[in-house]
mmCIF file of C-alpha atoms and ligand atoms in Angstrom:
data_model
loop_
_atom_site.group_PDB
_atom_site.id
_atom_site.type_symbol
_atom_site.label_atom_id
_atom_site.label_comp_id
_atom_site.label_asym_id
_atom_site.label_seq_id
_atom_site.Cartn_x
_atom_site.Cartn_y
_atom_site.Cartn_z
ATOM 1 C CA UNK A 28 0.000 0.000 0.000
ATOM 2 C CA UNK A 29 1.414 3.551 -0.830
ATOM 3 C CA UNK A 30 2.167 5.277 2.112
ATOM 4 C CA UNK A 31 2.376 9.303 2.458
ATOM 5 C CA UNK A 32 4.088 11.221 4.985
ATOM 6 C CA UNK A 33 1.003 13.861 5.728
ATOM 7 C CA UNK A 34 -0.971 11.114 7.229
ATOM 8 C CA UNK A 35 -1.324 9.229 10.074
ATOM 9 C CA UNK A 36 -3.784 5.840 10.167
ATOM 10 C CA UNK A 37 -4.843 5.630 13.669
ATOM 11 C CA UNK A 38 -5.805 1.973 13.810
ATOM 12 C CA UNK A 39 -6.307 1.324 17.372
ATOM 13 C CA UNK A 40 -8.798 -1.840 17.908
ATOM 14 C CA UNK A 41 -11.511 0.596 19.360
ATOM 15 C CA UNK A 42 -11.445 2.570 16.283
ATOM 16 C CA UNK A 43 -11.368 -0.164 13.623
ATOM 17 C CA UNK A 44 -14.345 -2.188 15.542
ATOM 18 C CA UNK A 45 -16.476 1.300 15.609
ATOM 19 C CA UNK A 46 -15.474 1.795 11.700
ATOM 20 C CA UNK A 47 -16.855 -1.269 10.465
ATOM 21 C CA UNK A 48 -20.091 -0.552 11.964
ATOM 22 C CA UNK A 49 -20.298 2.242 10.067
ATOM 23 C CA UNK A 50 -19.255 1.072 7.092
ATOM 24 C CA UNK A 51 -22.623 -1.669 6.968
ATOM 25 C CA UNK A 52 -24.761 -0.491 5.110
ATOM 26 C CA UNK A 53 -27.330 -2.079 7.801
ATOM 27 C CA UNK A 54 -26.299 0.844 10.352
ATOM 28 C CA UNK A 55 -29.049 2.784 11.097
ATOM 29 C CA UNK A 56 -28.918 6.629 11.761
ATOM 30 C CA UNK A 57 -28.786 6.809 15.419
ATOM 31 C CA UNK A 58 -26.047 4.236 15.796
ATOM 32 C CA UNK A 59 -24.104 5.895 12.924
ATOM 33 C CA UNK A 60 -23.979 9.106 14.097
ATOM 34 C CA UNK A 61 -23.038 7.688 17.769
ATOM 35 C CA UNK A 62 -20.217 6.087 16.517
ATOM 36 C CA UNK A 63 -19.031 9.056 13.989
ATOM 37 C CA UNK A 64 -18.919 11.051 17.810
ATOM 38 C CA UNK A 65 -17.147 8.225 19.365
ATOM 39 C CA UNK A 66 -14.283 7.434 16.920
ATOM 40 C CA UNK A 67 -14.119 11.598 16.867
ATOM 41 C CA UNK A 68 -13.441 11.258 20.379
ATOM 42 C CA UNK A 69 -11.196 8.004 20.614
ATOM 43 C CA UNK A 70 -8.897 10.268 17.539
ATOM 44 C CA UNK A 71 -8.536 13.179 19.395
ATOM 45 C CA UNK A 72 -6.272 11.790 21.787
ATOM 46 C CA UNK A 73 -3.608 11.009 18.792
ATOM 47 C CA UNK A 74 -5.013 14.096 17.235
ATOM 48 C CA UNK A 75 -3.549 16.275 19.800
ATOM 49 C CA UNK A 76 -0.895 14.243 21.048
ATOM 50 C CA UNK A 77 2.042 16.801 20.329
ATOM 51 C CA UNK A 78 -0.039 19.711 22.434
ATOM 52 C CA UNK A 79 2.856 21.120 24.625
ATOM 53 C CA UNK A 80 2.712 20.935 28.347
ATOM 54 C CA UNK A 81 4.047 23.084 31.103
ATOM 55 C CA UNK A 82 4.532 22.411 35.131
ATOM 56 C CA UNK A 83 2.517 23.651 37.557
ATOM 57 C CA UNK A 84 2.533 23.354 41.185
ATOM 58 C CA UNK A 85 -1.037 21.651 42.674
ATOM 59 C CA UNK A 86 -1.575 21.373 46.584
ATOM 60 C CA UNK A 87 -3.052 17.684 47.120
ATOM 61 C CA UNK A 88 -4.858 17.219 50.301
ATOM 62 C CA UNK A 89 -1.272 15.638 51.076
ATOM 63 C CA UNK A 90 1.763 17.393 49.594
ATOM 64 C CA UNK A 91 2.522 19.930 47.130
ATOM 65 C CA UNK A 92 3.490 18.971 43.584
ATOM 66 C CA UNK A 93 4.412 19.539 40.413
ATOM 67 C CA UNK A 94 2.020 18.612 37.526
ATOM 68 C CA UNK A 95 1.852 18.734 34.145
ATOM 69 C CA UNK A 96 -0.920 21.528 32.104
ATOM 70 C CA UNK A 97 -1.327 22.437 28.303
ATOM 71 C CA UNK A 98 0.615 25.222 27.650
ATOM 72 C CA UNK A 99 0.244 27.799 24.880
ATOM 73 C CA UNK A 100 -2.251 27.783 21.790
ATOM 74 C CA UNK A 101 -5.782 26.713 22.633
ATOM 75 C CA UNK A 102 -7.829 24.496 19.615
ATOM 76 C CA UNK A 103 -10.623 25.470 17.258
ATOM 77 C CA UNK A 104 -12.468 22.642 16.000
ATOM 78 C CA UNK A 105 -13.414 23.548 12.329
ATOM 79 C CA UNK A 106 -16.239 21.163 11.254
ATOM 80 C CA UNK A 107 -17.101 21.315 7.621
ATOM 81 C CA UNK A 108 -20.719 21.034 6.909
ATOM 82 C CA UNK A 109 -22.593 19.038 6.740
ATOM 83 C CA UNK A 110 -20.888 15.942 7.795
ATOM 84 C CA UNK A 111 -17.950 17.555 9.875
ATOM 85 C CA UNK A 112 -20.866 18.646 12.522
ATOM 86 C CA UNK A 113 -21.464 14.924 13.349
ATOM 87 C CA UNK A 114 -17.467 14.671 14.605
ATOM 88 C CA UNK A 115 -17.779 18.027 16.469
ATOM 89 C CA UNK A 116 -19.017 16.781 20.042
ATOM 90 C CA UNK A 117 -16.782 13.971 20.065
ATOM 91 C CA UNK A 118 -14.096 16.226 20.033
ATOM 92 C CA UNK A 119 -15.787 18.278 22.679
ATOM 93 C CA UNK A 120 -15.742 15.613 25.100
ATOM 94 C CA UNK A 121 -12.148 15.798 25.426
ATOM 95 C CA UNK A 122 -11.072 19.401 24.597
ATOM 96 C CA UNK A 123 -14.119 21.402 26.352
ATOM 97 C CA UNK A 124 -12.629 24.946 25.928
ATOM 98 C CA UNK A 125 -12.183 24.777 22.350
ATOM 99 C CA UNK A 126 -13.536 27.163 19.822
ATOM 100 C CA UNK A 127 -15.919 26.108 17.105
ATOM 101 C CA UNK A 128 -15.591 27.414 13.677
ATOM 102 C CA UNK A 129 -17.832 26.425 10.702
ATOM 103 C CA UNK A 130 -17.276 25.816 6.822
ATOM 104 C CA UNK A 131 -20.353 25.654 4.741
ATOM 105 C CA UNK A 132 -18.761 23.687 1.788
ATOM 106 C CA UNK A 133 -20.802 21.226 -0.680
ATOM 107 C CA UNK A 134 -19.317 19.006 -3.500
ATOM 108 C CA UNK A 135 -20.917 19.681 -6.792
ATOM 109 C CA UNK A 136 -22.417 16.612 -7.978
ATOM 110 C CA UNK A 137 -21.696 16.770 -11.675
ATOM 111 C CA UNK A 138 -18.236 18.899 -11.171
ATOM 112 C CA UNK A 139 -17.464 17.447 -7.813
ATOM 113 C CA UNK A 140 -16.052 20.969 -7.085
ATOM 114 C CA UNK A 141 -16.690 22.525 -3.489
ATOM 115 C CA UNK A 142 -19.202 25.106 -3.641
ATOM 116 C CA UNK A 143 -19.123 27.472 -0.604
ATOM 117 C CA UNK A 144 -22.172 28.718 1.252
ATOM 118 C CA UNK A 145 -21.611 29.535 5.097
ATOM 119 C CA UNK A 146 -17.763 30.597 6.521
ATOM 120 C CA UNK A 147 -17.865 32.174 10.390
ATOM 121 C CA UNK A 148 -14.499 31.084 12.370
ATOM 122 C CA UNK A 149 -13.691 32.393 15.703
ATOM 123 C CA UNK A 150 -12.376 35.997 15.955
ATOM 124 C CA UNK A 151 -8.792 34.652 17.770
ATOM 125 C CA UNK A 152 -8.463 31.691 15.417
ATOM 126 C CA UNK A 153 -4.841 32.827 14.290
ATOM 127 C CA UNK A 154 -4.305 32.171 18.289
ATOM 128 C CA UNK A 155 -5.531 28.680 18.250
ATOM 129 C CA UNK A 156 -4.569 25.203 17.132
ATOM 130 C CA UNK A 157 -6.952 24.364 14.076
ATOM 131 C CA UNK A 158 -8.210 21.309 13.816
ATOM 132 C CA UNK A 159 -10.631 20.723 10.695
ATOM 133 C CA UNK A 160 -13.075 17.785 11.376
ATOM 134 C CA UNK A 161 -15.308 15.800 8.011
ATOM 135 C CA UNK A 162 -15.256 12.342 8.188
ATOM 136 C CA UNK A 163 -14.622 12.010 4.236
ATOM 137 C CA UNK A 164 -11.775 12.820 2.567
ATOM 138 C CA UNK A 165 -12.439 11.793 -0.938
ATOM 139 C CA UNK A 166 -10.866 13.855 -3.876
ATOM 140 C CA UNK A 167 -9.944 16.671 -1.322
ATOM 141 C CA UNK A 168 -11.401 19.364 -2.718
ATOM 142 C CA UNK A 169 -13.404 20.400 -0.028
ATOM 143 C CA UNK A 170 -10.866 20.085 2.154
ATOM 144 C CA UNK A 171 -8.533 22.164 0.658
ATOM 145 C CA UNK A 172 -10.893 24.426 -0.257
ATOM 146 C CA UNK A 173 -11.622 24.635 3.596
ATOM 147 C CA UNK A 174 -7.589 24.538 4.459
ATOM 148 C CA UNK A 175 -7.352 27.233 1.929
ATOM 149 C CA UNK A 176 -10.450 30.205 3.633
ATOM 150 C CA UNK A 177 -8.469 29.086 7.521
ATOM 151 C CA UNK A 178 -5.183 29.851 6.107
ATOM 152 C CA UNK A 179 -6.240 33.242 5.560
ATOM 153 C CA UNK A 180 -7.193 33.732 8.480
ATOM 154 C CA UNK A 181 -3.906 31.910 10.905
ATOM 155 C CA UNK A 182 -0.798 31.222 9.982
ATOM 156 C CA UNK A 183 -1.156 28.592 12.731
ATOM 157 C CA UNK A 184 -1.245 24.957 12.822
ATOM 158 C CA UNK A 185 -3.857 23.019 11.145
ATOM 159 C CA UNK A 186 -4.419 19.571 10.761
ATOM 160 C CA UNK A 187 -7.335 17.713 9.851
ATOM 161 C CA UNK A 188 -9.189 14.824 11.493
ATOM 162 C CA UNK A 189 -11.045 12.601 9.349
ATOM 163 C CA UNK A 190 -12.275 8.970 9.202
ATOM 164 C CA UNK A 191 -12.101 7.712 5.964
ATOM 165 C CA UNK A 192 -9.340 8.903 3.432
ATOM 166 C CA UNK A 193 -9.002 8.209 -0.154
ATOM 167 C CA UNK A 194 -5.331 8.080 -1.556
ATOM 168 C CA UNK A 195 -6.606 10.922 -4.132
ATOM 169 C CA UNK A 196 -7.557 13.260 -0.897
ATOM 170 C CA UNK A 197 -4.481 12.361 0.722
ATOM 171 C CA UNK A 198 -2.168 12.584 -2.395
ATOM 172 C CA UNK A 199 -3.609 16.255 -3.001
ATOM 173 C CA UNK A 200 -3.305 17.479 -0.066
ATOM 174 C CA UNK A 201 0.698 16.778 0.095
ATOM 175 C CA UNK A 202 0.321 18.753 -3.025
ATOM 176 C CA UNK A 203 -1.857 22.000 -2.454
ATOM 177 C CA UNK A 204 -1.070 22.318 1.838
ATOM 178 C CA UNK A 205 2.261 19.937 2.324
ATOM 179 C CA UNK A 206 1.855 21.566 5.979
ATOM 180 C CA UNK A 207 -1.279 19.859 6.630
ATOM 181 C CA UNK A 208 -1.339 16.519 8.815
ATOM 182 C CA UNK A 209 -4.128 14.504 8.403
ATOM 183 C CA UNK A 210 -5.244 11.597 10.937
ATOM 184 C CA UNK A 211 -7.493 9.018 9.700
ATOM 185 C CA UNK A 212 -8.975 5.780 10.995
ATOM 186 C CA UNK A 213 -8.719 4.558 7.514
ATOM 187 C CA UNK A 214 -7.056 4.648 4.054
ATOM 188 C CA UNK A 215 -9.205 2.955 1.324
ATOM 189 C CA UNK A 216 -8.723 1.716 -2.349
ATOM 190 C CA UNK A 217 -10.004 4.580 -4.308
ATOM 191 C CA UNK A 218 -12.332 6.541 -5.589
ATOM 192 C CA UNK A 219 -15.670 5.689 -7.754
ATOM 193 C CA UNK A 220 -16.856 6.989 -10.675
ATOM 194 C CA UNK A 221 -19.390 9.159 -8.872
ATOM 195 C CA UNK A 222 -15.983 10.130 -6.638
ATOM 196 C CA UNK A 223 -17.397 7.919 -3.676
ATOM 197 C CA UNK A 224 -14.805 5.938 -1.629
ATOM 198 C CA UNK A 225 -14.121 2.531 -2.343
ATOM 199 C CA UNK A 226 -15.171 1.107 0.027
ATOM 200 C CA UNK A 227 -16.006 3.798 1.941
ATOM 201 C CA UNK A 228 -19.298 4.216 4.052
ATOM 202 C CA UNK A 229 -21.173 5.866 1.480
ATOM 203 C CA UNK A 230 -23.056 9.158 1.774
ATOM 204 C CA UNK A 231 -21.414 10.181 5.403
ATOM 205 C CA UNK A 232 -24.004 13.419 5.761
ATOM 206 C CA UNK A 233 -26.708 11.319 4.558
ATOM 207 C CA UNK A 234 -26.216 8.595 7.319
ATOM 208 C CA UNK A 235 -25.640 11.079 9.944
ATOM 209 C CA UNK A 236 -28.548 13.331 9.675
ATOM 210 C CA UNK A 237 -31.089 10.351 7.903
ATOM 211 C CA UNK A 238 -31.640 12.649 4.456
ATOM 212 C CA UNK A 239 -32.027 9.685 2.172
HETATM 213 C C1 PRP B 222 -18.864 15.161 1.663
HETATM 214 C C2 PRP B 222 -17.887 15.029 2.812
HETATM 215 C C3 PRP B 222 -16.814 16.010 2.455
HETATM 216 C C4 PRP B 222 -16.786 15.914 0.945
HETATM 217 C C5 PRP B 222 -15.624 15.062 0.552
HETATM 218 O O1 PRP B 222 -19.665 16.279 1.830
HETATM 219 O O2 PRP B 222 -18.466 15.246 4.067
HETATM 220 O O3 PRP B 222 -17.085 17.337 2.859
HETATM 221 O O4 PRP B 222 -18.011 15.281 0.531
HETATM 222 O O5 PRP B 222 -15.487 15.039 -0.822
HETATM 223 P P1 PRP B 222 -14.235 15.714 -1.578
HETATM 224 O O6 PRP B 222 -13.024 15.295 -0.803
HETATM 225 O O7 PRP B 222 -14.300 15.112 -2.932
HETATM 226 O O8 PRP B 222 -14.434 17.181 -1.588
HETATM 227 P P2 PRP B 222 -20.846 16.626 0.803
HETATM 228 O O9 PRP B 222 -20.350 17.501 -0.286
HETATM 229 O O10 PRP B 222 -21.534 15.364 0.401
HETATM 230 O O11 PRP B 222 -21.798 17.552 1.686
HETATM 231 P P3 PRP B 222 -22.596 17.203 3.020
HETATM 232 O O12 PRP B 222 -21.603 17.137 4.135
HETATM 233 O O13 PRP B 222 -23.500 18.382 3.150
HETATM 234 O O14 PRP B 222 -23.340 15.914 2.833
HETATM 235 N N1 URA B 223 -18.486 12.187 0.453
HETATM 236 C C1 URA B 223 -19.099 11.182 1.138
HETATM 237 O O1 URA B 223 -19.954 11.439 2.004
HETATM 238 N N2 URA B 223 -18.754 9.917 0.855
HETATM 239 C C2 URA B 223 -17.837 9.611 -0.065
HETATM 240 O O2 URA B 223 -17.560 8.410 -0.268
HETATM 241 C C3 URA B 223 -17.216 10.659 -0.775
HETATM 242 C C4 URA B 223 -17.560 11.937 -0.498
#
């Protein structure tokens, strides 16, 4: 399998068990948006792994001493819509100060260009970590598209959080934003005709909100 530098596969067994329930096709719509939140949450922790820490001194009800707190740039989650919303409180769980930004963005069906319709980030986003959540990273257009409006705005980091990746996402974005990690719980085959991911899970906004 080709491997590429910008991404990581998280493929710890809680992860992988929760990804092949989504990718039945039998999953209903509550389930399936449960577990897109819960494999959010289990990929934050690798997600923000590299956050800097700093020692600080903590009474106990015993002794005094030194612990360990995040230092330095906060996190903006950065969900782009639709499908990006369902990954949002997952990371929440973990990382309850961050900010939310969101990216209206919607994949032409005949062009399979991003179109984009909604963009409102948090006013000290160039202050902040960014992480960009959508659990399909298929041709990466949208993606970049959405790497592309944040990168006006920060010169921070970003890195985006994702669940299934197609090599063609993956491959572009080394190409367009090099600077860009991306963490995955999968890397499929390819991409369809229709640009769907081989395997994939199908529609992932569809399954999450129960639109078709
Ligand atoms: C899906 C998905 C990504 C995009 C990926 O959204 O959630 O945003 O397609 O495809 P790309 O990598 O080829 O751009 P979609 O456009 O279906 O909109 P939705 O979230 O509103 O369903
Ligand atoms: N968007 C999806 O929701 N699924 C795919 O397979 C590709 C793009």
């Amino acid at each position: 399998m080709e491997t590429f530098s910008n991404l990581t596969v998280l493929d710890h067994p809680l992860i992988q068990h929760k990804l092949s329930i989504l990718r039945d096709k039998n999953t209903g719509v509550k389930q399936f948006r449960e577990i897109v939140g819960e494999i959010a949450m289990l990929m934050t922790f690798e997600t923000t792994r590299d956050m800097p820490l700093e020692d600080i001194q903590v009474e106990t009800p015993v002794a005094v001493t030194t612990c360990r707190q995040i230092a330095g740039k906060k996190v903006a989650i950065v969900p782009i819509l639709r499908a990006g919303l369902g990954m949002v409180d997952g990371v929440l769980q973990i990382v309850p100060s961050a900010k939310v930004g969101h990216i209206g963005l919607y994949r032409d069906p005949d062009t399979l260009n991003p179109v984009e319709y909604y963009c409102k980030m948090p006013t000290d986003i160039d202050s902040r970590e960014v992480i960009i959540v959508d659990p399909m990273l298929a041709t990466g257009g949208s993606a970049s598209a959405a790497i592309g409006f944040i990168k006006q705005r920060t010169q921070g980091t970003i890195k985006l959080m994702c669940v299934i990746a197609a090599p063609e996402g993956v491959r572009r974005l080394a190409e367009e934003h090099p600077d860009v990690h991306i963490f995955t719980a999968a890397l499929d085959e390819k991409l369809n005709d229709h640009g769907y991911i081989v395997p994939g899970l199908g529609d992932a906004g569809d399954r999450i909100f129960g639109t078709k």
